[in-house]
Amino acid sequence: MTSHPSDEAAATDVFDPETRSAVMRRVKGKDTAPEMIVRRALTRLGARYRLHRKDLPGSPDIVMPGRRLALFVHGCFWHGHDCPRGARVPKQNRDYWTAKVGRNVARDARNREALATAGWRVVTIWECELKDRAGLEARLTELLGSLDPARGRVPT
């Protein structure tokens, strides 16, 4: 008797299907740990921002309307980054995950284009970039330029 390929794939997962389903349900889309790191860094820099503007394409994670700056904080796996973590493909249900991440990448590109067309600067901060906190703060400082800490805007 030969084993079915899906039986072999199921054996590679460390969780049973019910537990895997529960784990996946807990994956958040807002207020993630990477997003919180970026928000804390922006707060330390004196920046003022809004969260998850639903009226903008893609509901950017962080928005600075006065600067026309939209920040997306992306998980490397979920958004197909070209780093080692983003290049991983699960062994189980490989076709599904490849298509899923591909759809996410296409959607992200459409949202970036729509925001840019509407006059927004769009920046993506990748989860893997958050390991270097000093580098993150330097990048955010460069994005923000000189801030008026009281208003979160460039002084006029």
PDB file of C-alpha atoms in Angstrom:
ATOM      1  CA  MET A   1       0.000   0.000   0.000  1.00  0.00           C
ATOM      2  CA  THR A   2       1.369   3.442  -0.919  1.00  0.00           C
ATOM      3  CA  SER A   3       0.876   6.533   1.162  1.00  0.00           C
ATOM      4  CA  HIS A   4      -1.066   9.454  -0.197  1.00  0.00           C
ATOM      5  CA  PRO A   5       1.000  12.668  -0.789  1.00  0.00           C
ATOM      6  CA  SER A   6      -1.325  14.674   1.482  1.00  0.00           C
ATOM      7  CA  ASP A   7      -0.662  12.154   4.303  1.00  0.00           C
ATOM      8  CA  GLU A   8       3.053  12.879   3.985  1.00  0.00           C
ATOM      9  CA  ALA A   9       2.456  16.638   3.934  1.00  0.00           C
ATOM     10  CA  ALA A  10       0.241  16.416   7.013  1.00  0.00           C
ATOM     11  CA  ALA A  11       3.037  14.631   8.839  1.00  0.00           C
ATOM     12  CA  THR A  12       5.344  17.649   8.341  1.00  0.00           C
ATOM     13  CA  ASP A  13       3.123  20.012  10.348  1.00  0.00           C
ATOM     14  CA  VAL A  14       3.870  20.081  14.070  1.00  0.00           C
ATOM     15  CA  PHE A  15       0.201  20.798  14.863  1.00  0.00           C
ATOM     16  CA  ASP A  16      -2.924  18.785  14.243  1.00  0.00           C
ATOM     17  CA  PRO A  17      -5.420  20.489  11.867  1.00  0.00           C
ATOM     18  CA  GLU A  18      -7.581  21.949  14.674  1.00  0.00           C
ATOM     19  CA  THR A  19      -4.588  23.468  16.472  1.00  0.00           C
ATOM     20  CA  ARG A  20      -3.144  24.802  13.186  1.00  0.00           C
ATOM     21  CA  SER A  21      -6.501  26.430  12.447  1.00  0.00           C
ATOM     22  CA  ALA A  22      -6.542  28.053  15.896  1.00  0.00           C
ATOM     23  CA  VAL A  23      -2.979  29.331  15.402  1.00  0.00           C
ATOM     24  CA  MET A  24      -3.859  30.848  12.017  1.00  0.00           C
ATOM     25  CA  ARG A  25      -6.989  32.533  13.423  1.00  0.00           C
ATOM     26  CA  ARG A  26      -4.786  34.382  15.906  1.00  0.00           C
ATOM     27  CA  VAL A  27      -2.664  36.024  13.189  1.00  0.00           C
ATOM     28  CA  LYS A  28      -3.448  39.728  13.496  1.00  0.00           C
ATOM     29  CA  GLY A  29      -3.729  42.346  10.787  1.00  0.00           C
ATOM     30  CA  LYS A  30      -3.572  45.420  13.032  1.00  0.00           C
ATOM     31  CA  ASP A  31      -1.496  46.404  16.040  1.00  0.00           C
ATOM     32  CA  THR A  32       1.065  43.693  15.342  1.00  0.00           C
ATOM     33  CA  ALA A  33       4.361  43.551  17.235  1.00  0.00           C
ATOM     34  CA  PRO A  34       6.326  44.918  14.221  1.00  0.00           C
ATOM     35  CA  GLU A  35       3.815  47.749  13.817  1.00  0.00           C
ATOM     36  CA  MET A  36       4.106  48.625  17.506  1.00  0.00           C
ATOM     37  CA  ILE A  37       7.914  48.840  17.203  1.00  0.00           C
ATOM     38  CA  VAL A  38       7.580  51.364  14.378  1.00  0.00           C
ATOM     39  CA  ARG A  39       4.893  53.345  16.225  1.00  0.00           C
ATOM     40  CA  ARG A  40       7.036  53.579  19.369  1.00  0.00           C
ATOM     41  CA  ALA A  41      10.004  54.755  17.306  1.00  0.00           C
ATOM     42  CA  LEU A  42       7.879  57.433  15.628  1.00  0.00           C
ATOM     43  CA  THR A  43       6.570  58.576  19.005  1.00  0.00           C
ATOM     44  CA  ARG A  44      10.147  58.855  20.335  1.00  0.00           C
ATOM     45  CA  LEU A  45      10.946  61.029  17.315  1.00  0.00           C
ATOM     46  CA  GLY A  46       8.012  63.310  18.131  1.00  0.00           C
ATOM     47  CA  ALA A  47       5.963  62.372  15.072  1.00  0.00           C
ATOM     48  CA  ARG A  48       2.197  62.604  15.051  1.00  0.00           C
ATOM     49  CA  TYR A  49       0.310  60.033  13.034  1.00  0.00           C
ATOM     50  CA  ARG A  50      -3.013  58.342  12.395  1.00  0.00           C
ATOM     51  CA  LEU A  51      -3.650  54.604  12.208  1.00  0.00           C
ATOM     52  CA  HIS A  52      -5.290  52.384   9.615  1.00  0.00           C
ATOM     53  CA  ARG A  53      -7.036  55.016   7.493  1.00  0.00           C
ATOM     54  CA  LYS A  54      -9.810  53.032   5.852  1.00  0.00           C
ATOM     55  CA  ASP A  55     -10.502  55.843   3.379  1.00  0.00           C
ATOM     56  CA  LEU A  56      -7.077  55.314   1.762  1.00  0.00           C
ATOM     57  CA  PRO A  57      -6.186  52.433  -0.564  1.00  0.00           C
ATOM     58  CA  GLY A  58      -4.843  49.499   1.456  1.00  0.00           C
ATOM     59  CA  SER A  59      -5.615  51.139   4.831  1.00  0.00           C
ATOM     60  CA  PRO A  60      -1.978  52.071   5.517  1.00  0.00           C
ATOM     61  CA  ASP A  61      -0.783  51.043   8.978  1.00  0.00           C
ATOM     62  CA  ILE A  62       0.506  54.533   9.781  1.00  0.00           C
ATOM     63  CA  VAL A  63      -0.491  57.769   8.045  1.00  0.00           C
ATOM     64  CA  MET A  64       0.876  61.284   8.414  1.00  0.00           C
ATOM     65  CA  PRO A  65      -1.661  63.380   6.509  1.00  0.00           C
ATOM     66  CA  GLY A  66       0.238  66.686   6.771  1.00  0.00           C
ATOM     67  CA  ARG A  67       3.274  65.058   5.185  1.00  0.00           C
ATOM     68  CA  ARG A  68       1.228  62.966   2.727  1.00  0.00           C
ATOM     69  CA  LEU A  69       3.196  59.969   4.024  1.00  0.00           C
ATOM     70  CA  ALA A  70       1.713  56.467   4.225  1.00  0.00           C
ATOM     71  CA  LEU A  71       3.661  53.705   5.966  1.00  0.00           C
ATOM     72  CA  PHE A  72       3.005  50.010   5.608  1.00  0.00           C
ATOM     73  CA  VAL A  73       4.630  47.673   8.122  1.00  0.00           C
ATOM     74  CA  HIS A  74       4.761  44.329   6.328  1.00  0.00           C
ATOM     75  CA  GLY A  75       5.522  40.855   7.569  1.00  0.00           C
ATOM     76  CA  CYS A  76       8.150  39.331   5.317  1.00  0.00           C
ATOM     77  CA  PHE A  77       6.351  35.992   4.843  1.00  0.00           C
ATOM     78  CA  TRP A  78       2.862  37.387   4.249  1.00  0.00           C
ATOM     79  CA  HIS A  79       3.974  40.013   1.719  1.00  0.00           C
ATOM     80  CA  GLY A  80       6.660  38.080  -0.167  1.00  0.00           C
ATOM     81  CA  HIS A  81       9.777  40.015   0.837  1.00  0.00           C
ATOM     82  CA  ASP A  82      13.027  38.852  -0.774  1.00  0.00           C
ATOM     83  CA  CYS A  83      14.712  38.077   2.562  1.00  0.00           C
ATOM     84  CA  PRO A  84      15.221  34.544   3.943  1.00  0.00           C
ATOM     85  CA  ARG A  85      12.033  34.688   6.016  1.00  0.00           C
ATOM     86  CA  GLY A  86       9.989  35.985   3.100  1.00  0.00           C
ATOM     87  CA  ALA A  87      11.389  33.371   0.732  1.00  0.00           C
ATOM     88  CA  ARG A  88      10.147  30.465   2.872  1.00  0.00           C
ATOM     89  CA  VAL A  89       7.286  28.437   1.484  1.00  0.00           C
ATOM     90  CA  PRO A  90       5.427  26.085   3.812  1.00  0.00           C
ATOM     91  CA  LYS A  91       5.826  22.407   2.978  1.00  0.00           C
ATOM     92  CA  GLN A  92       2.148  21.717   3.442  1.00  0.00           C
ATOM     93  CA  ASN A  93      -0.280  23.184   0.916  1.00  0.00           C
ATOM     94  CA  ARG A  94       2.568  24.794  -1.054  1.00  0.00           C
ATOM     95  CA  ASP A  95       0.397  25.789  -4.055  1.00  0.00           C
ATOM     96  CA  TYR A  96      -2.125  27.566  -1.828  1.00  0.00           C
ATOM     97  CA  TRP A  97       0.532  29.600   0.007  1.00  0.00           C
ATOM     98  CA  THR A  98       2.408  30.524  -3.154  1.00  0.00           C
ATOM     99  CA  ALA A  99      -0.831  31.823  -4.705  1.00  0.00           C
ATOM    100  CA  LYS A 100      -1.875  33.566  -1.456  1.00  0.00           C
ATOM    101  CA  VAL A 101       1.404  35.472  -1.107  1.00  0.00           C
ATOM    102  CA  GLY A 102       1.318  36.281  -4.840  1.00  0.00           C
ATOM    103  CA  ARG A 103      -2.149  37.823  -4.428  1.00  0.00           C
ATOM    104  CA  ASN A 104      -0.903  39.846  -1.450  1.00  0.00           C
ATOM    105  CA  VAL A 105       2.067  41.165  -3.460  1.00  0.00           C
ATOM    106  CA  ALA A 106      -0.228  42.136  -6.369  1.00  0.00           C
ATOM    107  CA  ARG A 107      -2.697  43.843  -4.001  1.00  0.00           C
ATOM    108  CA  ASP A 108       0.152  45.725  -2.292  1.00  0.00           C
ATOM    109  CA  ALA A 109       1.416  46.973  -5.669  1.00  0.00           C
ATOM    110  CA  ARG A 110      -2.080  48.199  -6.632  1.00  0.00           C
ATOM    111  CA  ASN A 111      -2.458  50.010  -3.302  1.00  0.00           C
ATOM    112  CA  ARG A 112       0.979  51.636  -3.555  1.00  0.00           C
ATOM    113  CA  GLU A 113       0.196  52.814  -7.089  1.00  0.00           C
ATOM    114  CA  ALA A 114      -3.207  54.227  -6.081  1.00  0.00           C
ATOM    115  CA  LEU A 115      -1.684  56.098  -3.140  1.00  0.00           C
ATOM    116  CA  ALA A 116       1.174  57.465  -5.257  1.00  0.00           C
ATOM    117  CA  THR A 117      -1.294  58.593  -7.929  1.00  0.00           C
ATOM    118  CA  ALA A 118      -3.239  60.434  -5.205  1.00  0.00           C
ATOM    119  CA  GLY A 119      -0.056  62.290  -4.212  1.00  0.00           C
ATOM    120  CA  TRP A 120       1.068  60.209  -1.216  1.00  0.00           C
ATOM    121  CA  ARG A 121       4.633  59.134  -0.457  1.00  0.00           C
ATOM    122  CA  VAL A 122       4.407  55.418   0.254  1.00  0.00           C
ATOM    123  CA  VAL A 123       7.000  53.596   2.338  1.00  0.00           C
ATOM    124  CA  THR A 124       7.125  49.934   3.268  1.00  0.00           C
ATOM    125  CA  ILE A 125       8.957  48.905   6.403  1.00  0.00           C
ATOM    126  CA  TRP A 126       9.729  45.188   6.444  1.00  0.00           C
ATOM    127  CA  GLU A 127       9.638  43.020   9.537  1.00  0.00           C
ATOM    128  CA  CYS A 128      13.264  41.946   8.990  1.00  0.00           C
ATOM    129  CA  GLU A 129      14.408  45.594   9.075  1.00  0.00           C
ATOM    130  CA  LEU A 130      13.206  45.942  12.654  1.00  0.00           C
ATOM    131  CA  LYS A 131      16.123  43.912  14.028  1.00  0.00           C
ATOM    132  CA  ASP A 132      18.334  46.986  13.587  1.00  0.00           C
ATOM    133  CA  ARG A 133      16.559  49.513  15.823  1.00  0.00           C
ATOM    134  CA  ALA A 134      19.183  52.220  15.295  1.00  0.00           C
ATOM    135  CA  GLY A 135      18.861  51.767  11.536  1.00  0.00           C
ATOM    136  CA  LEU A 136      15.070  51.963  11.809  1.00  0.00           C
ATOM    137  CA  GLU A 137      15.219  55.223  13.745  1.00  0.00           C
ATOM    138  CA  ALA A 138      17.744  56.657  11.266  1.00  0.00           C
ATOM    139  CA  ARG A 139      15.462  55.721   8.369  1.00  0.00           C
ATOM    140  CA  LEU A 140      12.401  57.223  10.068  1.00  0.00           C
ATOM    141  CA  THR A 141      14.335  60.389  10.911  1.00  0.00           C
ATOM    142  CA  GLU A 142      15.343  60.713   7.272  1.00  0.00           C
ATOM    143  CA  LEU A 143      11.728  60.206   6.165  1.00  0.00           C
ATOM    144  CA  LEU A 144      10.450  62.799   8.578  1.00  0.00           C
ATOM    145  CA  GLY A 145      13.077  65.463   7.988  1.00  0.00           C
ATOM    146  CA  SER A 146      12.958  68.187  10.592  1.00  0.00           C
ATOM    147  CA  LEU A 147       9.889  67.951  12.783  1.00  0.00           C
ATOM    148  CA  ASP A 148       8.095  70.471  14.878  1.00  0.00           C
ATOM    149  CA  PRO A 149       7.588  68.117  17.893  1.00  0.00           C
ATOM    150  CA  ALA A 150       4.501  70.003  19.021  1.00  0.00           C
ATOM    151  CA  ARG A 151       2.636  69.442  15.750  1.00  0.00           C
ATOM    152  CA  GLY A 152       4.405  66.580  13.980  1.00  0.00           C
ATOM    153  CA  ARG A 153       4.915  68.708  10.860  1.00  0.00           C
ATOM    154  CA  VAL A 154       7.687  70.440   9.060  1.00  0.00           C
ATOM    155  CA  PRO A 155       7.985  73.973  10.487  1.00  0.00           C
ATOM    156  CA  THR A 156       6.748  76.654   8.079  1.00  0.00           C
TER     157      THR A 156
END
